[in-house]
Coordinates of C-alpha atoms in Angstrom, one line a residue:
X27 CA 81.0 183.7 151.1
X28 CA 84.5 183.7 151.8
X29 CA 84.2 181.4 155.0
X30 CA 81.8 179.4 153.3
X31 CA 84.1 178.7 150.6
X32 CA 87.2 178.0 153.2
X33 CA 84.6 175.3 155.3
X34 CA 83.6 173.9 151.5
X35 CA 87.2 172.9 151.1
X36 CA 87.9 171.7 154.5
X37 CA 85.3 169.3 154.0
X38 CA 86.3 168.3 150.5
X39 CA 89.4 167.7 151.5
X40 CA 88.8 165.6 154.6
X41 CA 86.0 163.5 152.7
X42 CA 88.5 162.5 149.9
X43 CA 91.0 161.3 152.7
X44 CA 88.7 158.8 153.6
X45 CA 88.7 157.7 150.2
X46 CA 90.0 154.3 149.1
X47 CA 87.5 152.8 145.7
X48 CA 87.8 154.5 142.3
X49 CA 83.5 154.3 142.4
X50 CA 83.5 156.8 146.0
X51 CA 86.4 159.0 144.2
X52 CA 83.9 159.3 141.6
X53 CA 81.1 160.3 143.6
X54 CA 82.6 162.9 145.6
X55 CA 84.2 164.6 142.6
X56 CA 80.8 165.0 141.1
X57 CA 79.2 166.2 145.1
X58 CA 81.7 168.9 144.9
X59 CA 83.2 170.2 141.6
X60 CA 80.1 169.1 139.4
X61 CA 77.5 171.0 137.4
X62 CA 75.6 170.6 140.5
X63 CA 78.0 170.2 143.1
X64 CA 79.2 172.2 146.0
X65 CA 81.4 174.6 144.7
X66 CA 78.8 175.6 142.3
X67 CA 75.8 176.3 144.4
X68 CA 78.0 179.1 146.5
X69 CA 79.6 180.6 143.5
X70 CA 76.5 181.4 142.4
X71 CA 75.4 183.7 145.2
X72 CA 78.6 185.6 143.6
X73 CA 75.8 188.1 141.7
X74 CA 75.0 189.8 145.1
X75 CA 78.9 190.8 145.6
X76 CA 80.3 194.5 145.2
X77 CA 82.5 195.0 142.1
X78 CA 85.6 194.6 144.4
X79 CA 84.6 191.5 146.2
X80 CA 84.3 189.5 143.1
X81 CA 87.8 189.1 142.3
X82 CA 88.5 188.2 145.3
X83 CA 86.0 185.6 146.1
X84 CA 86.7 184.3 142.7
X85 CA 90.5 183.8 143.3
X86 CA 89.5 181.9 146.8
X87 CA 87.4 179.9 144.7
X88 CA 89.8 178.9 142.0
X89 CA 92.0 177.8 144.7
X90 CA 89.2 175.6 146.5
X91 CA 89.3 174.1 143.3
X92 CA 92.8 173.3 142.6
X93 CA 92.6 171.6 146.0
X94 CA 90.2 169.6 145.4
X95 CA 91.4 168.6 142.1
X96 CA 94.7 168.4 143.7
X97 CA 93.5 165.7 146.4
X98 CA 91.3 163.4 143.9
X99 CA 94.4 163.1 141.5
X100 CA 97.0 162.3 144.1
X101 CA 94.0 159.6 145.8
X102 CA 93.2 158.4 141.9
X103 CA 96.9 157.4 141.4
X104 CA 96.9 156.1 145.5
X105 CA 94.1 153.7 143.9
X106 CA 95.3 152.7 141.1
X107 CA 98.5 151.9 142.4
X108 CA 97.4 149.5 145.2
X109 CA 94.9 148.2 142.6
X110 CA 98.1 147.4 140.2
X111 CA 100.0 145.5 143.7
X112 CA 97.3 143.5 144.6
X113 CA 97.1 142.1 141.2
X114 CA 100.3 141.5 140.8
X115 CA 100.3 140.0 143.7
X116 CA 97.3 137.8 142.9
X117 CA 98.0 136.8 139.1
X118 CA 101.7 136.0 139.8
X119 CA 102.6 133.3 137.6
X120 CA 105.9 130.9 139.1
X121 CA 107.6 130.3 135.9
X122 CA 110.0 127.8 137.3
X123 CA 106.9 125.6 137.7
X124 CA 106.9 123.1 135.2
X125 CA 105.1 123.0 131.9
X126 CA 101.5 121.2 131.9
X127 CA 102.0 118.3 129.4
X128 CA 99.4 118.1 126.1
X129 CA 98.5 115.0 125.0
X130 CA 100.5 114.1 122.0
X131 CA 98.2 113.4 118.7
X132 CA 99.0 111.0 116.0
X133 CA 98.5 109.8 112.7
X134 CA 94.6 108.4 112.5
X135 CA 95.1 104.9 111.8
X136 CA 93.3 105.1 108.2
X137 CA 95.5 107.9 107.0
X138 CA 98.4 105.9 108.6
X139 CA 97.7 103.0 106.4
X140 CA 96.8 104.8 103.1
X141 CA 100.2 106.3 103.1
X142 CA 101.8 103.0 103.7
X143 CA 99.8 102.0 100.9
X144 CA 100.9 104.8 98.8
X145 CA 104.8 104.7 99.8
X146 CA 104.6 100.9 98.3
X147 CA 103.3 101.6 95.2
X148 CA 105.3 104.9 95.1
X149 CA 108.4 102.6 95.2
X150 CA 107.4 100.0 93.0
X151 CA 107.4 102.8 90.3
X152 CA 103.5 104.1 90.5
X153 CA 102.1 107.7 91.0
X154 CA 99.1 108.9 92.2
X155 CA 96.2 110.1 90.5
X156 CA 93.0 112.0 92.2
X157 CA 89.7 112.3 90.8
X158 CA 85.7 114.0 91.8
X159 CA 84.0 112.2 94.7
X160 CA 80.4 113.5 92.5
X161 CA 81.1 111.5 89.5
X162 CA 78.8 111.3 86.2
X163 CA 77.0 108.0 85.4
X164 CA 79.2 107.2 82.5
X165 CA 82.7 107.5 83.7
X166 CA 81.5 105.2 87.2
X167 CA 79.3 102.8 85.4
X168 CA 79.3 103.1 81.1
X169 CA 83.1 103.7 81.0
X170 CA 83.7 100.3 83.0
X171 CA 81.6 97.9 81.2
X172 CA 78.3 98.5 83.6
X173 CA 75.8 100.3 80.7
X174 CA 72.9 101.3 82.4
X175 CA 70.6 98.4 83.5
X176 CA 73.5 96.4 84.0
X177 CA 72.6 93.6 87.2
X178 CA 76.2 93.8 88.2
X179 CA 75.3 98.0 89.5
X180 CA 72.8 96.5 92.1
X181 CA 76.4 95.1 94.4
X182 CA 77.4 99.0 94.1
X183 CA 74.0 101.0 95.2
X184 CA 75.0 104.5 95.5
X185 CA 73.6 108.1 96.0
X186 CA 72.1 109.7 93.5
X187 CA 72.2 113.3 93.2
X188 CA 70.6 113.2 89.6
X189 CA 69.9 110.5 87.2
X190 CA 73.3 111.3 85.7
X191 CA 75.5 113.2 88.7
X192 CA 76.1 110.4 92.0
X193 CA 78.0 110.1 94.3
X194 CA 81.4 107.8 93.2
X195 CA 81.2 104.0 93.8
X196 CA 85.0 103.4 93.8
X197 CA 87.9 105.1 92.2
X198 CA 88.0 103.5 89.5
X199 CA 86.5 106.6 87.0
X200 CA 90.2 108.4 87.9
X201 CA 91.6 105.1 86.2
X202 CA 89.7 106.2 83.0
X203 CA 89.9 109.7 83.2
X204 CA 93.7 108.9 83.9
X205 CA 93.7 106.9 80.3
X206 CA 91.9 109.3 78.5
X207 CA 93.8 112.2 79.7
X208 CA 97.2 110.1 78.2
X209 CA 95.4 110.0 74.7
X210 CA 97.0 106.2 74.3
X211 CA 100.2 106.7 74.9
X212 CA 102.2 104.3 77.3
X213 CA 102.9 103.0 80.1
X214 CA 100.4 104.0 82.5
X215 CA 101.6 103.0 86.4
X216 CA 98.8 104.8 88.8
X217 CA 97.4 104.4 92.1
X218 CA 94.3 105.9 93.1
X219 CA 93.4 106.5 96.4
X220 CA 90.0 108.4 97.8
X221 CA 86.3 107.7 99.5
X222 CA 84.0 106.0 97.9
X223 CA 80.0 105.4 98.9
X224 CA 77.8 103.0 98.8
X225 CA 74.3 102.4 100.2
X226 CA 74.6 100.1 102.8
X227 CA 73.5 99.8 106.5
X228 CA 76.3 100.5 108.8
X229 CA 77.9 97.4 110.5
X230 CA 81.0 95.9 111.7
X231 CA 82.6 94.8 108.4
X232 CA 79.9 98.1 106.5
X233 CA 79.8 101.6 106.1
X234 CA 78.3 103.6 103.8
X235 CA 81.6 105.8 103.1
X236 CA 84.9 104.1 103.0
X237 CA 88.6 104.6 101.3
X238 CA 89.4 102.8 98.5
X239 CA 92.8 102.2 97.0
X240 CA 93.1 101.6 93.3
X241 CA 95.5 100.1 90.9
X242 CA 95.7 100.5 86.6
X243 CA 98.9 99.2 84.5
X244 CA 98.6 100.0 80.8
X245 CA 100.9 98.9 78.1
X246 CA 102.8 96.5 76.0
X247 CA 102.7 92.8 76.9
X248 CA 101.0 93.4 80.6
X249 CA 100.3 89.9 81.9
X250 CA 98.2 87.9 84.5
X251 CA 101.6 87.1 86.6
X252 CA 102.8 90.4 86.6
X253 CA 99.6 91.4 88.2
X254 CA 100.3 88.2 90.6
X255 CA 104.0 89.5 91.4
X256 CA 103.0 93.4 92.1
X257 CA 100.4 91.9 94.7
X258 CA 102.6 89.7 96.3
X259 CA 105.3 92.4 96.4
X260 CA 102.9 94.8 97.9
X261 CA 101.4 91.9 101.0
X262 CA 105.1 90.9 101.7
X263 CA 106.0 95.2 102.5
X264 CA 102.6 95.4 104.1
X265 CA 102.2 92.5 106.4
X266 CA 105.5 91.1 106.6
X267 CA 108.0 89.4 104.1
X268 CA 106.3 85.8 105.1
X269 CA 103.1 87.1 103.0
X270 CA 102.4 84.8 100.7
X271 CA 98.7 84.8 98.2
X272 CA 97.0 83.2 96.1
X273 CA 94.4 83.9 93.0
X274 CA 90.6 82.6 93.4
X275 CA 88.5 83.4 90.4
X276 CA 86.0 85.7 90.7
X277 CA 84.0 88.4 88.6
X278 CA 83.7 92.1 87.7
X279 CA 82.4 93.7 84.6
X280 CA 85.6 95.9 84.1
X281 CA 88.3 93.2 84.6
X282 CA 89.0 89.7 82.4
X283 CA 90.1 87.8 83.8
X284 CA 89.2 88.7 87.7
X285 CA 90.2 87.2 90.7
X286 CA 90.3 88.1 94.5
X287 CA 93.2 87.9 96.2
X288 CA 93.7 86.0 99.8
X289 CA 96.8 86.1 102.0
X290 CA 97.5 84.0 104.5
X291 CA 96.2 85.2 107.8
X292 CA 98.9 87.7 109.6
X293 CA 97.9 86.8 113.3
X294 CA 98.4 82.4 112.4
X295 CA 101.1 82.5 109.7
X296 CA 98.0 80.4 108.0
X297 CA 97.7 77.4 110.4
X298 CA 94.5 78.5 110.7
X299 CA 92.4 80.5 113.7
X300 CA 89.6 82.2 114.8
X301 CA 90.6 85.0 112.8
X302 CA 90.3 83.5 109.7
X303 CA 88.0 80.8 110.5
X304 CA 90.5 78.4 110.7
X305 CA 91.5 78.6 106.9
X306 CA 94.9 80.2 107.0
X307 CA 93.7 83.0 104.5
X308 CA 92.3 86.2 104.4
X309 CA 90.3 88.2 101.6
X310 CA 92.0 91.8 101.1
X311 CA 91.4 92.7 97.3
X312 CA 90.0 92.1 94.1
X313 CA 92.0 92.2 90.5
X314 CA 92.5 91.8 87.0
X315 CA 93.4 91.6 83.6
X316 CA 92.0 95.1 82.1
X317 CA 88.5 94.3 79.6
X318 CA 89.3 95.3 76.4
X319 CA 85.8 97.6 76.2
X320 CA 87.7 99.2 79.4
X321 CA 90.3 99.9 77.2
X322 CA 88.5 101.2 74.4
X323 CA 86.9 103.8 76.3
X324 CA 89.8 105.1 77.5
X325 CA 91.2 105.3 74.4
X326 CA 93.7 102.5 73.6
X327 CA 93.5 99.7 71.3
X328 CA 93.0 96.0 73.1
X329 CA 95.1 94.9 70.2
X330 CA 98.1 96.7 71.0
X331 CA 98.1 96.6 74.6
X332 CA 96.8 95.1 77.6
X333 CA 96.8 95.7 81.6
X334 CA 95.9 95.5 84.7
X335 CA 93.8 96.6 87.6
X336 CA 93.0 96.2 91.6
X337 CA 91.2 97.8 94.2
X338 CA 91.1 97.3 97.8
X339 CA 89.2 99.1 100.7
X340 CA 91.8 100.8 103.4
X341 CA 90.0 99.7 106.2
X342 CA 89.4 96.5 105.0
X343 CA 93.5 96.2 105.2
X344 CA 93.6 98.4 108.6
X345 CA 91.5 95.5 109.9
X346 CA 93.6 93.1 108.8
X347 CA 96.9 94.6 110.0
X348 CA 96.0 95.6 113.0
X349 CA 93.7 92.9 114.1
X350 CA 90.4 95.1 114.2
X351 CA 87.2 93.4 114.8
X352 CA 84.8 96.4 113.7
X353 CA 85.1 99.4 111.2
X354 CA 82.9 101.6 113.2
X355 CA 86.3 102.3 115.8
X356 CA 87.5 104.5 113.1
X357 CA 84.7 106.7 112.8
X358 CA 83.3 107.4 116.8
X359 CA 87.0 109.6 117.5
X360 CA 87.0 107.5 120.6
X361 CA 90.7 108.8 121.7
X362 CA 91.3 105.4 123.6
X363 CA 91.0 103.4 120.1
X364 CA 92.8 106.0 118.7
X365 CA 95.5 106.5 121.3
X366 CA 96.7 103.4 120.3
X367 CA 98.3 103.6 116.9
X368 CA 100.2 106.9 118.6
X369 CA 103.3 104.1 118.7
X370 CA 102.8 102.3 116.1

């Protein structure tokens, strides 16, 4: 048993030379030291042996073994090293290579112009107030002089999620939540930005969810031309101190009087082009004196006070500024459309 043991290990040993992948390290450790293996089968001829030979066949055992085990350690950390060198030579990164550049993002050109918007107004003395995009019937319609049935809700078509819960038509419900929630005292200087939906078919000048910007002034002796001089202050800041408007009478059921408001067109200085089909203007907004229900409802007395109000869509003055032919650029995240404002 002794010999057998001695040619078991000389075997082992020179198998394991050979030796280079963790998987055949594997292999041979279970031929030879397993439950199974080698080593095994002879030991277990070991019940035939004298009382004195076990001993010593199971010393020359142990130390078949501890060769073996000796051999497959030394080989495991051979492999492992060389695997660890070819990877490092392999995944070497130079770092003295230069960066790879990301494209830069930007503002989106809506955003860009609503906080333009805002800064204006923010100057001029305004704040801002924000209010639920699901609005009830009465503070989108009742509140501002459109009772139900009213003809003048067919030009604002909306989503209903109930008779009484939609989805809001324009910002102006924050202006009378805003009026309410300051229980008549004055003034009252707000902008109030946010989307707005309607139902209409998406088109070039359409969409059936667009940003609105919204204006309320409430308090003592709030006239027609201070109206006029806020809008004139805020086209000269946003399209360039040349700006000048002018008032065209017009009609909405929470304003009296109401006008919409031209400028003259940015890209001719108002000599007239294809732009603005040769008239010199261009619509961006519509305005106000406050109605006197209006004011009722939110809470203030049409005898004591008067004011205010405007609205215009974002894009509608994105178009305008930037010389945009069609609202649906902003919407498709076509990064060559939007790649250009990056410098603006």
């Amino acid at each position: 048993m002794k010999e057998k043991l001695e040619a078991l290990r000389i075997e082992a040993l020179a198998a394991l030379e050979q030796i280079d992948q963790a998987s055949s390290l594997q292999e041979l450790r279970v031929k030879y030291l397993g439950k199974k293996g080698a080593l095994t089968e002879v030991l277990r001829g070991m019940g035939g042996l004298s009382a004195e030979e076990r001993p010593v066949i199971g010393q020359v055992a142990n130390d078949v073994r501890a060769a073996i085990e000796e051999v497959i350690e030394r080989k495991q950390n051979e492999i492992q090293q060389a695997e660890t060198n070819r990877r490092l030579r392999e995944e070497t990164i130079d770092v003295t290579l230069p960066g790879r550049q990301l494209p830069a993002g930007a503002v989106h050109p809506l955003n860009k112009v609503a906080q333009e918007i805002e800064d204006i107004f923010v100057g001029l003395g305004y704040s801002i107030a924000e209010g639920p995009e699901v609005e009830t019937d009465y503070y989108n319609f009742e509140a501002l002089n459109l009772p139900k049935d009213h003809p003048a809700r067919d030009m604002q078509d909306t989503f209903y999620i109930t008779e009484e819960i939609l989805m809001r038509t324009q910002t102006s419900p924050v202006q009378v939540r805003t009026m309410q929630a300051h229980r008549g005292e004055t003034p009252i200087r707000v902008i109030c930005p946010g989307k707005v939906y309607r139902r209409d078919d998406d088109d070039a000048t359409h969409s059936f969810q667009f940003n609105q910007v919204e204006g309320l002034v409430v308090g003592k002796n709030i006239r027609m031309s201070d109206l006029k001089g806020t809008l004139l202050q805020f086209a000269q800041q946003m399209f360039g101190e040349h700006t000048q408007i002018r008032l065209r009478p017009s009609f909405f059921p929470f304003t009296e009087p109401s006008a919409e408001v031209d400028v003259t067109c940015a890209q001719c200085g108002g000599s007239g082009c294809r732009m603005c089909k040769g008239t010199g203007w261009l619509e961006i907004l519509g305005c106000g004196m406050v109605h006197p229900r209006v004011l009722e409802m939110g809470g203030y007395d049409p005898e004591e006070v008067t004011g205010f109000a405007f609205g215009m869509g974002i894009e509608r003055i994105a178009l305008l500024k930037y010389g945009i032919d069609d609202i649906r650029h902003f919407y498709t995240n076509d990064t060559r459309f939007l790649s250009q404002f990056a410098r603006m």
